[in-house]
Each structure stands twice: as C-alpha cells, then as structure tokens.
Tab-separated table of C-alpha atoms and ligand atoms in Angstrom:
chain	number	residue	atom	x	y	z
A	159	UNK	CA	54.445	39.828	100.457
A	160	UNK	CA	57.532	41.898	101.408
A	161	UNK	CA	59.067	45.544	100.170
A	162	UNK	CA	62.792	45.650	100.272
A	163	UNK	CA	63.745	49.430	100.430
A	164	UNK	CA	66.997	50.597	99.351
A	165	UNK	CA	68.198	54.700	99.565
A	166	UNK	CA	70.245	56.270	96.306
A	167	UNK	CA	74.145	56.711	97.295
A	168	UNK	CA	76.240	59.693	95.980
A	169	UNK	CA	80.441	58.073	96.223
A	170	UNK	CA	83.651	60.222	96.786
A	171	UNK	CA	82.073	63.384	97.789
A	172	UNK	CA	85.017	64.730	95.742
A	173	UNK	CA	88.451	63.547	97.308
A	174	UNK	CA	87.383	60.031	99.017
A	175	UNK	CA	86.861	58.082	95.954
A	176	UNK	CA	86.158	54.418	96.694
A	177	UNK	CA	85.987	55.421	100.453
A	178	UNK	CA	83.157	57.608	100.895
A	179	UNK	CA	79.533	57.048	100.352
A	180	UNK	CA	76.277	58.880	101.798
A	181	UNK	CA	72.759	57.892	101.418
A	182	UNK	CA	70.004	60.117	100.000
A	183	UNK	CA	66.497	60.152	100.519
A	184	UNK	CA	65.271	58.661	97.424
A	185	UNK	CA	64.568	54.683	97.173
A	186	UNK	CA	64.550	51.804	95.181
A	187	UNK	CA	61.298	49.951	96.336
A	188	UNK	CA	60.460	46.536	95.341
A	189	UNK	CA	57.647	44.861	96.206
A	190	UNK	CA	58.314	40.564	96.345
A	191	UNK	CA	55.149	38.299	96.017
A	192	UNK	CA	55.776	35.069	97.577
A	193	UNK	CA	52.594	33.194	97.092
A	194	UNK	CA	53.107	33.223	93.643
A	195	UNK	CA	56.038	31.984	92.244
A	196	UNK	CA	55.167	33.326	88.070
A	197	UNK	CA	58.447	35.521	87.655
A	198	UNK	CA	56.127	38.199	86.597
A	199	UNK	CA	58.363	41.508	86.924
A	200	UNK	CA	56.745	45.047	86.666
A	201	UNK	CA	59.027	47.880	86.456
A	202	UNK	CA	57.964	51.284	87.397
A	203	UNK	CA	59.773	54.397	87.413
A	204	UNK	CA	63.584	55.596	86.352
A	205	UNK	CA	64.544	53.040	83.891
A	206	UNK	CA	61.376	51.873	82.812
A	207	UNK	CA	62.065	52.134	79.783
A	208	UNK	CA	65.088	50.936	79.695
A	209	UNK	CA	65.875	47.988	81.967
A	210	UNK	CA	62.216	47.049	82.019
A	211	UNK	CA	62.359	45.201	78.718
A	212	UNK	CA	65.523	43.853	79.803
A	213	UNK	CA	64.726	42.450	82.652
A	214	UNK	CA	67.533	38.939	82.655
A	215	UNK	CA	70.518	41.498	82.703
A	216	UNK	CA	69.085	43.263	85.569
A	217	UNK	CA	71.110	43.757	88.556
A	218	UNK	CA	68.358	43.001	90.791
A	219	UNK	CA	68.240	39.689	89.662
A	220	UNK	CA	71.647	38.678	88.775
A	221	UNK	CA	72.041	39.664	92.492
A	222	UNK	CA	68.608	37.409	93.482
A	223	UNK	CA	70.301	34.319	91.814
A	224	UNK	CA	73.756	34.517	93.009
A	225	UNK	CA	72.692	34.815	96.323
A	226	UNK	CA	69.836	31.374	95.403
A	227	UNK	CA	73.130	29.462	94.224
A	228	UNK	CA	74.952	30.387	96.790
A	229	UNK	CA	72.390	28.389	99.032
A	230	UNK	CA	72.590	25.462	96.222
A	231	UNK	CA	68.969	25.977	95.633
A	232	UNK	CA	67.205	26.398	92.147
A	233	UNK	CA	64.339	29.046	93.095
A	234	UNK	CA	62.215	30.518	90.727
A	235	UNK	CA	62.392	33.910	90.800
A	236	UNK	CA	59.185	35.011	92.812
A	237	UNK	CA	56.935	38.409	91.332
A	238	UNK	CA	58.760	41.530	91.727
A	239	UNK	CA	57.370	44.790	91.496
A	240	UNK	CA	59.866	47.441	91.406
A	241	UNK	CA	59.622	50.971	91.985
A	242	UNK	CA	62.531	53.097	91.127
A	243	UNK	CA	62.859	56.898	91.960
A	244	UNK	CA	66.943	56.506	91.307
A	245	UNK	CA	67.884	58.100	87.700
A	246	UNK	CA	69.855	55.195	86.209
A	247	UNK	CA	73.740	55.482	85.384
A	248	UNK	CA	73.691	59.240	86.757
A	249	UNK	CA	76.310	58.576	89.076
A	250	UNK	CA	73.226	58.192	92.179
A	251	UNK	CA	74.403	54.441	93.041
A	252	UNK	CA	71.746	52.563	91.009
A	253	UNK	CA	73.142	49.916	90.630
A	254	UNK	CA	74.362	49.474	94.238
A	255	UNK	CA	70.841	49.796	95.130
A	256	UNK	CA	69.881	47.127	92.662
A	257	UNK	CA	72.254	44.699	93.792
A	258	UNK	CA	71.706	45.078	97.568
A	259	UNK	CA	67.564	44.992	96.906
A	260	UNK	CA	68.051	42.093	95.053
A	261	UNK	CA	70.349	40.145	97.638
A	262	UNK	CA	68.036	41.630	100.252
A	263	UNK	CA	65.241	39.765	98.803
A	264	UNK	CA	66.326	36.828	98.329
A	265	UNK	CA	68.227	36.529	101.450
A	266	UNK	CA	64.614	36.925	103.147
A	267	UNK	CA	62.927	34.688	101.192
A	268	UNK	CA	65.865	31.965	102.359
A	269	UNK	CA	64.700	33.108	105.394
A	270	UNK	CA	67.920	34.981	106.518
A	271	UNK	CA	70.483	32.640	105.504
A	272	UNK	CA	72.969	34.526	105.447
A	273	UNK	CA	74.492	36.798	107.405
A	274	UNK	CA	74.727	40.750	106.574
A	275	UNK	CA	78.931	40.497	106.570
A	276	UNK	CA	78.131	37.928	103.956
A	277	UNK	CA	75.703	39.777	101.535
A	278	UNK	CA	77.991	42.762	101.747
A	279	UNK	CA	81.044	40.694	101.108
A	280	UNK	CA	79.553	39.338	97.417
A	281	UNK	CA	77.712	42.870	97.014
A	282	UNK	CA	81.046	44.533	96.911
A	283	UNK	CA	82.462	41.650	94.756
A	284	UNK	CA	79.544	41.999	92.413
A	285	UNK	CA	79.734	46.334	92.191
A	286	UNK	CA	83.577	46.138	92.060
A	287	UNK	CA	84.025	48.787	95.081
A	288	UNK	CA	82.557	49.628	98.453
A	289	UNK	CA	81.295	53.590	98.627
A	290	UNK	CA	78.399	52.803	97.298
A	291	UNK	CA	77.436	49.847	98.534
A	292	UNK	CA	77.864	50.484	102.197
A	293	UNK	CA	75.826	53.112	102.441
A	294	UNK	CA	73.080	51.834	100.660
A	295	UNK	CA	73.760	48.751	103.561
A	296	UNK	CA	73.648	50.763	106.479
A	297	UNK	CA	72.915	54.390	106.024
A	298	UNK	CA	74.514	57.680	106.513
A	299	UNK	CA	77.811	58.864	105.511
A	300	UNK	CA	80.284	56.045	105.244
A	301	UNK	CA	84.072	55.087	105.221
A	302	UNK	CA	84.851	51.668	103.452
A	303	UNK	CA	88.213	50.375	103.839
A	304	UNK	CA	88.925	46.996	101.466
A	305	UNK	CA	91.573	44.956	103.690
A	306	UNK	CA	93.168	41.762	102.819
A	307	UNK	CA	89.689	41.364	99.965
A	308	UNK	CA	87.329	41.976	103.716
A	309	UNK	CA	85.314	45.447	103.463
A	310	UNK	CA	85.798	47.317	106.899
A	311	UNK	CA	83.526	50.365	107.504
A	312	UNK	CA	82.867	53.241	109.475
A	313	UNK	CA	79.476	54.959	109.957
A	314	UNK	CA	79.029	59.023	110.940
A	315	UNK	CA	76.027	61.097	111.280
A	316	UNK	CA	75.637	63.543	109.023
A	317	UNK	CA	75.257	67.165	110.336
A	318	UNK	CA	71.995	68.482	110.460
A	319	UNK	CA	70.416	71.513	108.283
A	320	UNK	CA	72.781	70.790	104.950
A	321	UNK	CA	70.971	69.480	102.196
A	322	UNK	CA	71.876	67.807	99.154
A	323	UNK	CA	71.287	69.550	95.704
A	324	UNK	CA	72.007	67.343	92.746
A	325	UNK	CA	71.645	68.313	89.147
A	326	UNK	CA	71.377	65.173	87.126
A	327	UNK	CA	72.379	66.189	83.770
A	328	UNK	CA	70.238	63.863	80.533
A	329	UNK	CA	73.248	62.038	79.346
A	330	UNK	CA	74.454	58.492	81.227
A	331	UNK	CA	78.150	57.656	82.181
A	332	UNK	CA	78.626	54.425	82.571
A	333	UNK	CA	81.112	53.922	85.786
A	334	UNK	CA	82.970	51.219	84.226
A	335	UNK	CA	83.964	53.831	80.943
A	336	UNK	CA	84.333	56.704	83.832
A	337	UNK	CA	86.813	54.776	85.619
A	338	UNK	CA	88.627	53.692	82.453
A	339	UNK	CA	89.774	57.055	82.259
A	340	UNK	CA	91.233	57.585	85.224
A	341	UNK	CA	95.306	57.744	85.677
A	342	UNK	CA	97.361	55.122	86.963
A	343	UNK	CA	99.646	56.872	88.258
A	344	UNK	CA	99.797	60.088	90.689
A	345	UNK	CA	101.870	62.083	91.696
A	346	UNK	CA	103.188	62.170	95.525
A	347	UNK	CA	102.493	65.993	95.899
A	348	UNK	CA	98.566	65.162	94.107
A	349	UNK	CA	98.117	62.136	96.348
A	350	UNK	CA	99.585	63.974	99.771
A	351	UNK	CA	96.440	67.197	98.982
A	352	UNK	CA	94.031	64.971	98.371
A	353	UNK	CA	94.891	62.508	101.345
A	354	UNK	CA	94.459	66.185	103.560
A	355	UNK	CA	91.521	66.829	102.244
A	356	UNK	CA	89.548	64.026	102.152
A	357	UNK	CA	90.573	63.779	105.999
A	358	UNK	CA	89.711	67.384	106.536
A	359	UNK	CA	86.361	67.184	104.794
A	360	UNK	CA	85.344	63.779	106.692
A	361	UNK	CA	86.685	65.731	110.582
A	362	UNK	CA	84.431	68.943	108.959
A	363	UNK	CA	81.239	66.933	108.822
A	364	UNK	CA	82.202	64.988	111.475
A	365	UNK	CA	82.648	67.709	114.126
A	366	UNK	CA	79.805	69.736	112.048
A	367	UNK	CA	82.152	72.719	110.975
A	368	UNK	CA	81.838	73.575	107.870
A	369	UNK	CA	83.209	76.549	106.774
A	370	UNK	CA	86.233	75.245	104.272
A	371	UNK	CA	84.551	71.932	103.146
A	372	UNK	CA	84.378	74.069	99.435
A	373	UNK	CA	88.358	73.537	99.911
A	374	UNK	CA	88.422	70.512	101.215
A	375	UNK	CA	85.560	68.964	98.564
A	376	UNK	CA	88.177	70.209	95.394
A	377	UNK	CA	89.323	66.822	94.067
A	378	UNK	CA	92.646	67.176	92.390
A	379	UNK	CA	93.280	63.576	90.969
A	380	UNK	CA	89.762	62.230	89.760
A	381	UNK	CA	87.647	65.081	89.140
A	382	UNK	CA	90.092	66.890	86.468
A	383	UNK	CA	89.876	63.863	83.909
A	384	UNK	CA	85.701	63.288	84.365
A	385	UNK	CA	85.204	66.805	84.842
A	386	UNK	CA	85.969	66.741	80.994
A	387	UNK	CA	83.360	64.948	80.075
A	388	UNK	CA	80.636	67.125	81.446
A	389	UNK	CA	80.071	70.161	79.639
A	390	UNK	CA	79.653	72.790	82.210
A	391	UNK	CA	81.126	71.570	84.989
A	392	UNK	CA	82.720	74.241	85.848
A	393	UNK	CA	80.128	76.969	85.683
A	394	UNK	CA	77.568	74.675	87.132
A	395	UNK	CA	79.962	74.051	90.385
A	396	UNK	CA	80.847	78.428	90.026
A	397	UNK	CA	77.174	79.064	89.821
A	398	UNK	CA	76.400	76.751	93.296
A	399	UNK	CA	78.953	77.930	94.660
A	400	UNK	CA	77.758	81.788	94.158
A	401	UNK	CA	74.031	81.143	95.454
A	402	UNK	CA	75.769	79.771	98.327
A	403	UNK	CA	76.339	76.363	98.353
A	404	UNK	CA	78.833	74.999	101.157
A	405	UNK	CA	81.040	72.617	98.642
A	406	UNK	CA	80.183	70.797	95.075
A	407	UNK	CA	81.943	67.462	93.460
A	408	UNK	CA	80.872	65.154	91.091
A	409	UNK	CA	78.588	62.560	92.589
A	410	UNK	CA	80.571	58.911	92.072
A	411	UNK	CA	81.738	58.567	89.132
A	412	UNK	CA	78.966	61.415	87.077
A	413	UNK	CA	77.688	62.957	85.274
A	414	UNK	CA	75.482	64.367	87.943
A	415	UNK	CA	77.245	67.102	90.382
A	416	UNK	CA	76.167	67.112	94.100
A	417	UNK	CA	76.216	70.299	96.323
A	418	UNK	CA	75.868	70.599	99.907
A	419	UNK	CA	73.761	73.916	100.476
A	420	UNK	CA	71.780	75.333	103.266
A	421	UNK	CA	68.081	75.126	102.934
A	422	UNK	CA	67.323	79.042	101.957
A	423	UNK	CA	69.664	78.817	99.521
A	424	UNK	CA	68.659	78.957	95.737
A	425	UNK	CA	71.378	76.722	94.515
A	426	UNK	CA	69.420	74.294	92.051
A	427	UNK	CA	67.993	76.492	90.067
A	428	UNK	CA	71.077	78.210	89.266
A	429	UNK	CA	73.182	74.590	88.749
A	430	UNK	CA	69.883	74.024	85.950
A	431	UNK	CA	70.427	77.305	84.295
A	432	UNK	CA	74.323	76.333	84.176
A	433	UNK	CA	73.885	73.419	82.578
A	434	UNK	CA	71.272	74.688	80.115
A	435	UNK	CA	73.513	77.680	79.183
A	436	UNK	CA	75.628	74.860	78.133
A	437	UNK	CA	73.255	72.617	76.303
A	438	UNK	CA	72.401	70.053	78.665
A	439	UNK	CA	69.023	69.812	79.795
A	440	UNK	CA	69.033	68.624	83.723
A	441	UNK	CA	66.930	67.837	86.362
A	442	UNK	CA	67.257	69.062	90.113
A	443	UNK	CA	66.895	66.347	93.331
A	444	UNK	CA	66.522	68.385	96.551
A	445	UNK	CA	67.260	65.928	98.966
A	446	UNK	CA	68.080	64.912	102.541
A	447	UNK	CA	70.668	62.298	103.664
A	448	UNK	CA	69.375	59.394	104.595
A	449	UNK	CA	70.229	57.975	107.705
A	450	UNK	CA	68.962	54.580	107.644
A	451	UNK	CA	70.158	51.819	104.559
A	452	UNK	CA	68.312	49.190	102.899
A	453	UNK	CA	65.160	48.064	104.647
A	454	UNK	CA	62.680	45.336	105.131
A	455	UNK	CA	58.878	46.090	105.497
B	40	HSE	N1	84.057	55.425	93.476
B	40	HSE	C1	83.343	55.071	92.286
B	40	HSE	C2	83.937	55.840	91.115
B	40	HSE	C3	81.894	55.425	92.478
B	40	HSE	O1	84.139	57.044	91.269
B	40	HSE	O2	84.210	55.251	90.078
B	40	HSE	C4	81.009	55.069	91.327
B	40	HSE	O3	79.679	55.508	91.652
C-alpha cells in the first residue's frame, strides 16, 4: 500500500489570477491498495456526500485513467481510500488536488513512468490553468507562466509568522460558471494597476515586507464581477481588515475569501460574524502555508 498526499491551493491571491498559487496545510490523502485490484473506493471526508456516490466522474480517477492510457495499458483501478479535509468547489483547489493525487497514483503504480514535467503538462491540460496546480505539485507560493502550451514556474518561500485565515462561505461556485463571468476585455489603465500590483505584492512576500500588500492584494479586474456573487464580501474583507489582517482577496475563483493575518490577530471570527450578518453561514480554516506539494508515503 501507498498514501499519495496532496495540500489545498488558494489561486490569484487577488491580482495574479492564473499566475499565482500557494499551498495550505490541509490535504487530500488517499490511501492505494495494490494487492487487491477490487476497485473498491471509500470516500471519507469533504464531499462525502457528494462525490462519494459518484465516484466514475471523479477527478481522481478520470486523472488515474488518463494517465493508465497514456501508458497503453488497461489497469483496473486498484482500492482507493480517500481522505479529504479540502471543502469541495470553495475556491481551495479541490479539484487540482484531485487530479494531481490521482495522476500521482497511478504514475507510482506504473512504477514512475513518467516524468514529473509530464504529469504536470496533462494536469494543467486536464484543470484548464496552472495556479493551482503547481502548487499543489511542488509547494509554496508559486508563479506559473503558460508559454508556447509548456507551463514554466517559479517557486518562493513564503515569509514566516503570516497565517492564512479563510472563511469558506456554505454555497459552491463552480470555477467554470465563475470564470464565465469574467470580461473579455480590459482596459489599458485596469490592466497597467493590476500588472503593478501583482508585481508589488509577489517582491512584498518575496523580500518579507509587508506593510502595503492590503494595496497591493485589491484586484481591480476579476474581483469586482465575482465579488458580486458573494453576499458580504465587502464587509467580510472591511471586518479582516479592522481586526488586523495584512491583505484579503477572494481565494481562486470563490466563494471563500482568504486573509493573510498575524497570529494574535482575531480575524476569523470577525470574517464569520460578517458573513452571518449577511446570511451566509461559514466556516473558518486557520491555516499555515504549506511548503512542500503532493507527496508519496
Ligand atoms: N485562476 C483561477 C480562477 C483559479 O480564478 O478562475 C480557480 O481556482
């Protein structure tokens, strides 16, 4: 038996959508039992009830068997137990983490096949863009750059002593709807402000400084059409931003909002209270980032 461990993702950090991605500590496990090959699949977890009963749409395995044809081979699927602590279609890179755990696993039961460049290559294809993915791949906080249909990334450590506060709101958001309602078209001024501060907040974290990410994390392109369809938003990110927190955005493509706060700081409670004043029941994730991606155990 194997476990194929794969960390939650949070994309864009507000101005670097389909660029920036940062791993959280909170997993996807799933447990693969080789010696016998009975497809049984147990699901445990977020999505239970959900995906469990629909297990032959799952990501996981979609990803399992494109990776077995890939090889020209005909596997059965082996027994897969699969324990998930990431809320599903919350914005928290489930299914990124699906899709690598599931070409993780079968890549190691081909016995490494093929290479990582490879798996992240079709992972990508399969999720449709990078932020996600290559975090959950490698860790950290991550820069993806799609050149010529090759994914190019950059890895940087992400400073010490600022947590992640995410308020996961009880409704889903599909990505694929989210991203429907984004504009095509931008203005130069939008696109030259957001181009600064994307770079500003990625040199912030990068040299550790920072004092203006709150500026620098203030999307002005994707944010203002999704921030729509969460009702609250903008008390939720007022009321972080109050109890201290160092800069809020909507994690990847929502509904859940992620805040970078200091430890001492009482900012979940208060993002809860924002939503609640507004309806929505939510549920606070305290979390580090995570500096290592998917692993094998
Ligand atoms: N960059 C993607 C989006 C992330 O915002 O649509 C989805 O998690």
């Amino acid at each position: 038996m194997f476990t194929v461990k794969v960390p939650a993702t949070s994309a864009n950090l507000g101005p670097g959508f389909d660029t920036l991605g940062l791993a959280l500590e909170l997993f996807l496990q799933v447990d693969v039992e080789l010696s016998n090959y009975s497809s049984e699949i147990y699901w445990q977890g977020e999505g239970k009830d959900t995906i469990g009963d629909q297990i032959d749409n799952n990501l996981l395995i979609t990803a399992m068997k494109k990776v077995f044809r890939e090889a020209g081979l005909d596997i059965p699927l082996p027994s897969l137990i699969i324990r998930n602590e990431i809320p599903i279609g919350k914005g928290l890179g489930s299914s990124a983490a699906a899709i690598t755990a599931g070409m993780f696993a079968a890549n190691r039961i081909l016995a490494g096949r093929f290479s990582q460049k490879t798996l992240l290559k079709w992972a990508v294809e399969m999720e449709g863009h990078a932020d996600n993915i290559v975090p959950a791949f490698y860790g950290g906080l991550t820069i993806s750059m799609i050149h010529e249909d090759e994914v190019f990334f950059q890895k940087i450590n992400f400073p010490k002593g600022i947590q992640l506060v995410i308020a996961v709101p009880d409704f889903e958001m599909p990505t694929e709807k989210s991203r429907q309602l984004l504009p095509q078209n931008i203005a130069l001024q939008d696109m030259v402000a957001n181009l600064q501060r994307a770079c500003f907040l990625l040199a912030s974290l990068a040299n550790g400084d920072v004092r203006d990410i709150n500026r620098a994390m203030d999307d002005l392109i994707f944010q203002p059409v999704r921030q729509k369809n969460i009702p609250g938003f903008k008390q939720v990110l007022e009321n972080a931003m109050q109890a201290g927190a160092l800069g809020v955005a909507i994690s990847g493509s929502g509904p859940s909002l992620i805040a970078f706060a200091r430890e001492k700081d009482n900012v979940g409670q208060v993002m809860q209270k924002a939503f609640l004043q507004n309806g929505i029941e939510s549920r606070i994730f305290q979390l580090n980032a995570c500096e290592q991606g998917v692993k094998l155990v």
